[in-house]
Amino acid sequence: MRLILLGPPGSGKGTQAQRLIHRYGIVQLSTGEMLRAAVAAQTPVGLKAKDIMAAGGLVPDEVVIGIISDRLDQGDAAKGFILDGFPRTVPQAEALDVLLKKKHLKLDAVIELRVNESALLERVERRAAEMRTRGEEVRVDDTAEVLIKRLASYRSMTEPLIHYYSERRKLLTVDGMMTIEHVTHEIGRILAAIGAIEPKTPKRAAKPAARAARWKAPKSAKKASGGARKAAKSPSGRPKKATAGKAAKKSLRKAGSASARRPAKGSRNAAKKAAKKAKKR
Ligand code: AMP
């Protein structure tokens, strides 16, 4: 399974990635983590990135693309991966498309964690406090001042990726304001709906359901995210944060239930046909 997690700083990408890697045995490729490691090790990349990161800016595309390309070639990524914090710009997304094509790899989905921006500051402050309690070093960019800059950069540079992946029918939106457990559950549910993982249903029902979900999902997923985005816009074009999560949830519920109903009808028809044939015989 190959996924991208999209969302502003503090939206829970790292937390969800950690849970997904344990559940599905895939690796998390976080450019932020890799860059922090490079800064700590004082490698040439680290030295280049250090000040940019501390100020909440974006490290040049060619640097992060190089890191990701090398990382994708390592053996542990063969089973699948979650990209967390990459791509962050449209040129990075285009470069990733080229990389994946070259390596004959296909992306399963891009999961957007939609969050209420006003809650982010509180989340980031809580993360810093928890790290301090655990005696860990707090990230230099986990301050209110830098977060505001990182959010602005997310809006202008990264948000266009929502449109980019929506157009390519890869985008799935999840309400990131729910509890951690609930978000993980939703992600699992939509991954099952698109056929990226086995749904948690009895074996006999699982096969046709997975097939129908695979057939239907790209369109409904687009609808779900598109609907959510439409509903999330106010007439001025600015996002209406309070309704965005609900709309995304509602559309996703629709997408999920549509794909869940279809196979049931299909198997009913198949059963009827089989009964008729048997009667004739
Ligand atoms: P993160 O841990 O994803 O919040 O990333 C921390 C910092 O690393 C960001 O604020 C950027 O300075 C840098 N960074 C991480 N990923 C990227 C990327 N894909 N492109 C540019 N800069 C990045």
Short mmCIF file of C-alpha atoms and ligand atoms in Angstrom, two decimals:
data_model
loop_
_atom_site.label_atom_id
_atom_site.label_comp_id
_atom_site.label_asym_id
_atom_site.label_seq_id
_atom_site.Cartn_x
_atom_site.Cartn_y
_atom_site.Cartn_z
CA MET A 1 0.00 0.00 0.00
CA ARG A 2 1.35 3.42 -0.98
CA LEU A 3 -0.19 6.48 0.57
CA ILE A 4 0.33 10.19 1.01
CA LEU A 5 -0.91 11.95 4.14
CA LEU A 6 -1.82 15.58 3.54
CA GLY A 7 -2.68 18.13 6.20
CA PRO A 8 -1.43 21.28 7.89
CA PRO A 9 1.12 21.15 10.72
CA GLY A 10 -0.53 19.72 13.82
CA SER A 11 -3.26 17.91 11.88
CA GLY A 12 -2.10 14.55 13.19
CA LYS A 13 -0.30 13.20 10.11
CA GLY A 14 2.61 11.85 12.16
CA THR A 15 0.33 10.19 14.71
CA GLN A 16 -1.84 8.56 12.07
CA ALA A 17 1.20 7.47 10.04
CA GLN A 18 2.59 5.73 13.15
CA ARG A 19 -0.66 3.85 13.66
CA LEU A 20 -0.92 2.86 9.99
CA ILE A 21 2.62 1.51 9.80
CA HIS A 22 1.97 -0.76 12.76
CA ARG A 23 -1.34 -1.92 11.39
CA TYR A 24 -0.25 -2.56 7.80
CA GLY A 25 3.47 -3.27 8.11
CA ILE A 26 4.54 -0.43 5.85
CA VAL A 27 7.10 2.32 6.44
CA GLN A 28 6.60 6.00 7.20
CA LEU A 29 8.66 8.31 5.02
CA SER A 30 8.61 11.68 6.74
CA THR A 31 10.76 14.32 5.08
CA GLY A 32 10.53 16.41 8.28
CA GLU A 33 11.98 13.51 10.33
CA MET A 34 14.68 12.82 7.75
CA LEU A 35 15.64 16.49 7.64
CA ARG A 36 15.72 16.74 11.45
CA ALA A 37 18.02 13.69 11.50
CA ALA A 38 20.23 15.33 8.86
CA VAL A 39 20.37 18.54 10.94
CA ALA A 40 21.30 16.57 14.07
CA ALA A 41 24.01 14.65 12.17
CA GLN A 42 25.24 17.89 10.59
CA THR A 43 25.30 16.37 7.11
CA PRO A 44 25.59 18.74 4.11
CA VAL A 45 21.79 18.47 3.63
CA GLY A 46 21.27 19.17 7.33
CA LEU A 47 23.47 22.23 7.24
CA LYS A 48 21.51 23.53 4.24
CA ALA A 49 18.13 22.87 5.88
CA LYS A 50 18.79 23.93 9.48
CA ASP A 51 18.01 27.65 9.35
CA ILE A 52 15.19 27.28 6.83
CA MET A 53 13.45 24.77 9.08
CA ALA A 54 13.95 26.81 12.24
CA ALA A 55 12.29 29.76 10.51
CA GLY A 56 9.35 27.65 9.28
CA GLY A 57 10.30 27.92 5.59
CA LEU A 58 10.42 25.18 2.97
CA VAL A 59 13.65 23.37 2.15
CA PRO A 60 14.38 23.54 -1.63
CA ASP A 61 12.45 21.02 -3.72
CA GLU A 62 15.55 19.37 -5.20
CA VAL A 63 16.84 18.57 -1.69
CA VAL A 64 13.67 16.81 -0.51
CA ILE A 65 13.08 15.10 -3.85
CA GLY A 66 16.62 13.69 -3.67
CA ILE A 67 16.04 12.43 -0.11
CA ILE A 68 12.77 10.74 -1.08
CA SER A 69 14.18 9.18 -4.24
CA ASP A 70 17.02 7.57 -2.26
CA ARG A 71 14.66 6.44 0.48
CA LEU A 72 12.23 4.79 -1.95
CA ASP A 73 15.10 2.62 -3.20
CA GLN A 74 15.71 1.10 0.24
CA GLY A 75 14.42 -2.42 0.72
CA ASP A 76 11.96 -1.69 3.52
CA ALA A 77 9.92 0.62 1.27
CA ALA A 78 9.14 -2.24 -1.12
CA LYS A 79 6.25 -3.47 1.04
CA GLY A 80 4.57 -0.08 0.96
CA PHE A 81 4.94 3.36 2.48
CA ILE A 82 3.20 6.44 3.80
CA LEU A 83 4.60 9.75 2.69
CA ASP A 84 4.21 12.25 5.51
CA GLY A 85 5.17 15.87 4.77
CA PHE A 86 5.99 15.12 1.14
CA PRO A 87 5.00 16.33 -1.41
CA ARG A 88 4.46 19.82 -0.10
CA THR A 89 4.36 21.72 -3.38
CA VAL A 90 2.95 21.03 -6.84
CA PRO A 91 6.46 20.72 -8.36
CA GLN A 92 7.25 18.13 -5.66
CA ALA A 93 4.06 16.24 -6.54
CA GLU A 94 4.99 16.29 -10.22
CA ALA A 95 8.50 15.09 -9.38
CA LEU A 96 7.00 12.29 -7.28
CA ASP A 97 4.80 11.21 -10.21
CA VAL A 98 7.93 10.95 -12.36
CA LEU A 99 9.83 9.07 -9.63
CA LEU A 100 7.04 6.57 -9.06
CA LYS A 101 6.61 5.98 -12.77
CA LYS A 102 10.33 5.35 -13.15
CA LYS A 103 10.26 2.89 -10.26
CA HIS A 104 7.07 1.24 -11.60
CA LEU A 105 5.17 2.05 -8.42
CA LYS A 106 1.54 3.16 -8.16
CA LEU A 107 0.04 5.40 -5.52
CA ASP A 108 -3.08 3.99 -3.87
CA ALA A 109 -4.48 7.15 -2.28
CA VAL A 110 -3.85 10.58 -0.87
CA ILE A 111 -5.51 11.07 2.50
CA GLU A 112 -6.24 14.63 3.49
CA LEU A 113 -6.72 15.28 7.19
CA ARG A 114 -9.11 18.23 7.28
CA VAL A 115 -8.81 20.25 10.50
CA ASN A 116 -10.10 23.40 12.06
CA GLU A 117 -7.17 25.80 11.91
CA SER A 118 -8.03 27.52 15.17
CA ALA A 119 -7.41 24.22 17.00
CA LEU A 120 -3.96 23.76 15.52
CA LEU A 121 -2.15 26.23 17.71
CA GLU A 122 -3.52 24.50 20.80
CA ARG A 123 -2.50 21.09 19.42
CA VAL A 124 1.04 22.18 18.62
CA GLU A 125 1.41 23.76 22.07
CA ARG A 126 0.13 20.54 23.65
CA ARG A 127 2.60 18.50 21.58
CA ALA A 128 5.45 20.71 22.80
CA ALA A 129 4.29 20.38 26.44
CA GLU A 130 4.02 16.56 26.14
CA MET A 131 7.50 16.34 24.67
CA ARG A 132 8.86 18.44 27.53
CA THR A 133 7.12 16.15 30.05
CA ARG A 134 8.74 13.11 28.42
CA GLY A 135 12.08 14.88 28.68
CA GLU A 136 12.39 15.07 24.90
CA GLU A 137 13.84 17.99 23.03
CA VAL A 138 11.07 20.25 21.73
CA ARG A 139 11.12 21.01 18.02
CA VAL A 140 12.45 24.50 17.37
CA ASP A 141 9.59 25.11 14.93
CA ASP A 142 6.84 24.17 17.42
CA THR A 143 6.19 27.73 18.55
CA ALA A 144 3.16 29.94 17.91
CA GLU A 145 5.18 32.37 15.84
CA VAL A 146 6.69 29.73 13.55
CA LEU A 147 3.42 27.79 13.35
CA ILE A 148 1.67 30.84 11.89
CA LYS A 149 4.34 30.95 9.20
CA ARG A 150 4.12 27.21 8.56
CA LEU A 151 0.35 27.48 8.23
CA ALA A 152 0.65 30.31 5.73
CA SER A 153 3.11 28.24 3.74
CA TYR A 154 0.73 25.25 3.89
CA ARG A 155 -2.12 27.36 2.54
CA SER A 156 -0.19 28.84 -0.35
CA MET A 157 2.16 25.99 -1.30
CA THR A 158 0.56 22.75 -0.14
CA GLU A 159 -3.19 23.28 -0.35
CA PRO A 160 -3.07 23.33 -4.19
CA LEU A 161 -2.17 19.64 -3.88
CA ILE A 162 -5.74 18.96 -2.77
CA HIS A 163 -6.91 20.03 -6.21
CA TYR A 164 -3.97 18.25 -7.87
CA TYR A 165 -4.84 14.86 -6.36
CA SER A 166 -8.59 15.40 -6.52
CA GLU A 167 -8.28 15.84 -10.31
CA ARG A 168 -6.31 12.60 -10.47
CA ARG A 169 -9.00 10.83 -8.44
CA LYS A 170 -6.61 10.02 -5.64
CA LEU A 171 -7.92 12.28 -2.89
CA LEU A 172 -9.82 11.00 0.14
CA THR A 173 -10.76 13.49 2.84
CA VAL A 174 -11.09 12.57 6.50
CA ASP A 175 -12.32 14.80 9.31
CA GLY A 176 -9.14 15.25 11.35
CA MET A 177 -11.01 16.87 14.23
CA MET A 178 -12.30 13.52 15.46
CA THR A 179 -10.46 11.55 18.13
CA ILE A 180 -7.19 9.86 17.10
CA GLU A 181 -8.91 6.46 17.31
CA HIS A 182 -11.85 7.60 15.19
CA VAL A 183 -9.60 9.14 12.51
CA THR A 184 -7.64 5.86 12.27
CA HIS A 185 -10.90 3.95 11.98
CA GLU A 186 -12.14 6.25 9.20
CA ILE A 187 -8.87 5.91 7.31
CA GLY A 188 -9.15 2.12 7.58
CA ARG A 189 -12.72 2.24 6.36
CA ILE A 190 -11.98 4.31 3.27
CA LEU A 191 -8.88 2.27 2.45
CA ALA A 192 -11.09 -0.82 2.52
CA ALA A 193 -13.66 0.97 0.34
CA ILE A 194 -11.09 1.63 -2.39
CA GLY A 195 -9.74 -1.91 -2.13
CA ALA A 196 -6.32 -0.90 -0.77
CA ILE A 197 -6.83 -3.20 2.23
CA GLU A 198 -9.10 -6.12 3.00
CA PRO A 199 -12.37 -4.95 4.53
CA LYS A 200 -13.17 -6.23 8.03
CA THR A 201 -16.11 -8.40 6.94
CA PRO A 202 -16.74 -12.17 6.87
CA LYS A 203 -14.73 -13.84 4.09
CA ARG A 204 -17.64 -14.80 1.81
CA ALA A 205 -18.98 -11.23 1.69
CA ALA A 206 -15.55 -9.68 1.50
CA LYS A 207 -14.68 -10.63 -2.08
CA PRO A 208 -17.49 -9.01 -4.09
CA ALA A 209 -17.49 -6.01 -1.75
CA ALA A 210 -13.80 -5.39 -2.33
CA ARG A 211 -14.23 -5.75 -6.10
CA ALA A 212 -17.16 -3.33 -6.25
CA ALA A 213 -15.40 -0.84 -4.01
CA ARG A 214 -12.36 -0.92 -6.27
CA TRP A 215 -14.58 -0.25 -9.28
CA LYS A 216 -16.63 2.51 -7.67
CA ALA A 217 -14.23 4.15 -5.30
CA PRO A 218 -12.25 6.59 -7.46
CA LYS A 219 -15.41 8.38 -8.61
CA SER A 220 -17.08 8.41 -5.23
CA ALA A 221 -13.85 9.34 -3.51
CA LYS A 222 -13.57 12.31 -5.82
CA LYS A 223 -17.19 13.13 -5.17
CA ALA A 224 -16.61 12.87 -1.45
CA SER A 225 -13.64 15.15 -1.42
CA GLY A 226 -15.07 17.45 -4.07
CA GLY A 227 -18.36 17.67 -2.20
CA ALA A 228 -16.56 18.36 1.01
CA ARG A 229 -14.52 21.06 -0.59
CA LYS A 230 -17.55 22.65 -2.19
CA ALA A 231 -19.44 22.57 1.08
CA ALA A 232 -16.43 23.94 2.87
CA LYS A 233 -16.29 27.10 0.79
CA SER A 234 -18.14 30.22 1.75
CA PRO A 235 -19.39 32.57 -1.01
CA SER A 236 -16.21 34.57 -0.59
CA GLY A 237 -14.23 31.47 -1.45
CA ARG A 238 -12.70 31.16 2.00
CA PRO A 239 -13.11 27.85 3.78
CA LYS A 240 -15.94 27.60 6.30
CA LYS A 241 -14.02 25.62 8.84
CA ALA A 242 -16.84 24.55 11.11
CA THR A 243 -18.75 22.76 8.34
CA ALA A 244 -15.83 21.29 6.45
CA GLY A 245 -15.33 18.26 8.68
CA LYS A 246 -19.03 17.44 8.81
CA ALA A 247 -19.41 17.71 5.05
CA ALA A 248 -16.37 15.54 4.46
CA LYS A 249 -17.72 12.96 6.89
CA LYS A 250 -21.16 13.00 5.31
CA SER A 251 -19.82 12.63 1.78
CA LEU A 252 -17.49 9.85 2.84
CA ARG A 253 -20.31 8.07 4.59
CA LYS A 254 -22.24 8.28 1.31
CA ALA A 255 -19.31 6.93 -0.68
CA GLY A 256 -18.84 4.12 1.80
CA SER A 257 -22.47 3.11 1.93
CA ALA A 258 -22.82 3.22 -1.86
CA SER A 259 -19.97 0.79 -2.31
CA ALA A 260 -21.22 -1.39 0.50
CA ARG A 261 -24.77 -1.64 -0.90
CA ARG A 262 -23.83 -2.41 -4.50
CA PRO A 263 -22.24 -5.85 -4.02
CA ALA A 264 -25.12 -6.96 -1.80
CA LYS A 265 -27.54 -6.29 -4.67
CA GLY A 266 -25.16 -7.97 -7.12
CA SER A 267 -24.92 -11.10 -5.07
CA ARG A 268 -28.72 -11.15 -4.62
CA ASN A 269 -29.20 -11.04 -8.41
CA ALA A 270 -26.59 -13.75 -8.90
CA ALA A 271 -28.37 -15.93 -6.37
CA LYS A 272 -31.74 -15.38 -8.15
CA LYS A 273 -30.21 -16.30 -11.53
CA ALA A 274 -28.65 -19.42 -10.09
CA ALA A 275 -32.01 -20.45 -8.54
CA LYS A 276 -33.79 -19.93 -11.90
CA LYS A 277 -31.18 -22.04 -13.73
CA ALA A 278 -31.52 -24.78 -11.16
CA LYS A 279 -35.31 -24.72 -11.59
CA LYS A 280 -35.03 -25.02 -15.40
CA ARG A 281 -32.72 -27.96 -15.02
P1 AMP B 1 7.31 18.51 9.28
O1 AMP B 1 7.92 17.61 10.29
O2 AMP B 1 6.67 17.76 8.15
O3 AMP B 1 6.38 19.52 9.89
O4 AMP B 1 8.50 19.34 8.61
C1 AMP B 1 9.33 20.19 9.38
C2 AMP B 1 10.04 21.14 8.46
O5 AMP B 1 10.89 20.42 7.56
C3 AMP B 1 9.16 21.98 7.57
O6 AMP B 1 8.65 23.13 8.22
C4 AMP B 1 10.11 22.32 6.44
O7 AMP B 1 11.02 23.33 6.82
C5 AMP B 1 10.91 21.04 6.27
N1 AMP B 1 10.26 20.13 5.31
C6 AMP B 1 9.72 18.91 5.57
N2 AMP B 1 9.24 18.35 4.47
C7 AMP B 1 9.46 19.23 3.46
C8 AMP B 1 9.16 19.22 2.07
N3 AMP B 1 8.52 18.20 1.49
N4 AMP B 1 9.54 20.30 1.33
C9 AMP B 1 10.19 21.34 1.91
N5 AMP B 1 10.49 21.42 3.21
C10 AMP B 1 10.13 20.37 3.99
#
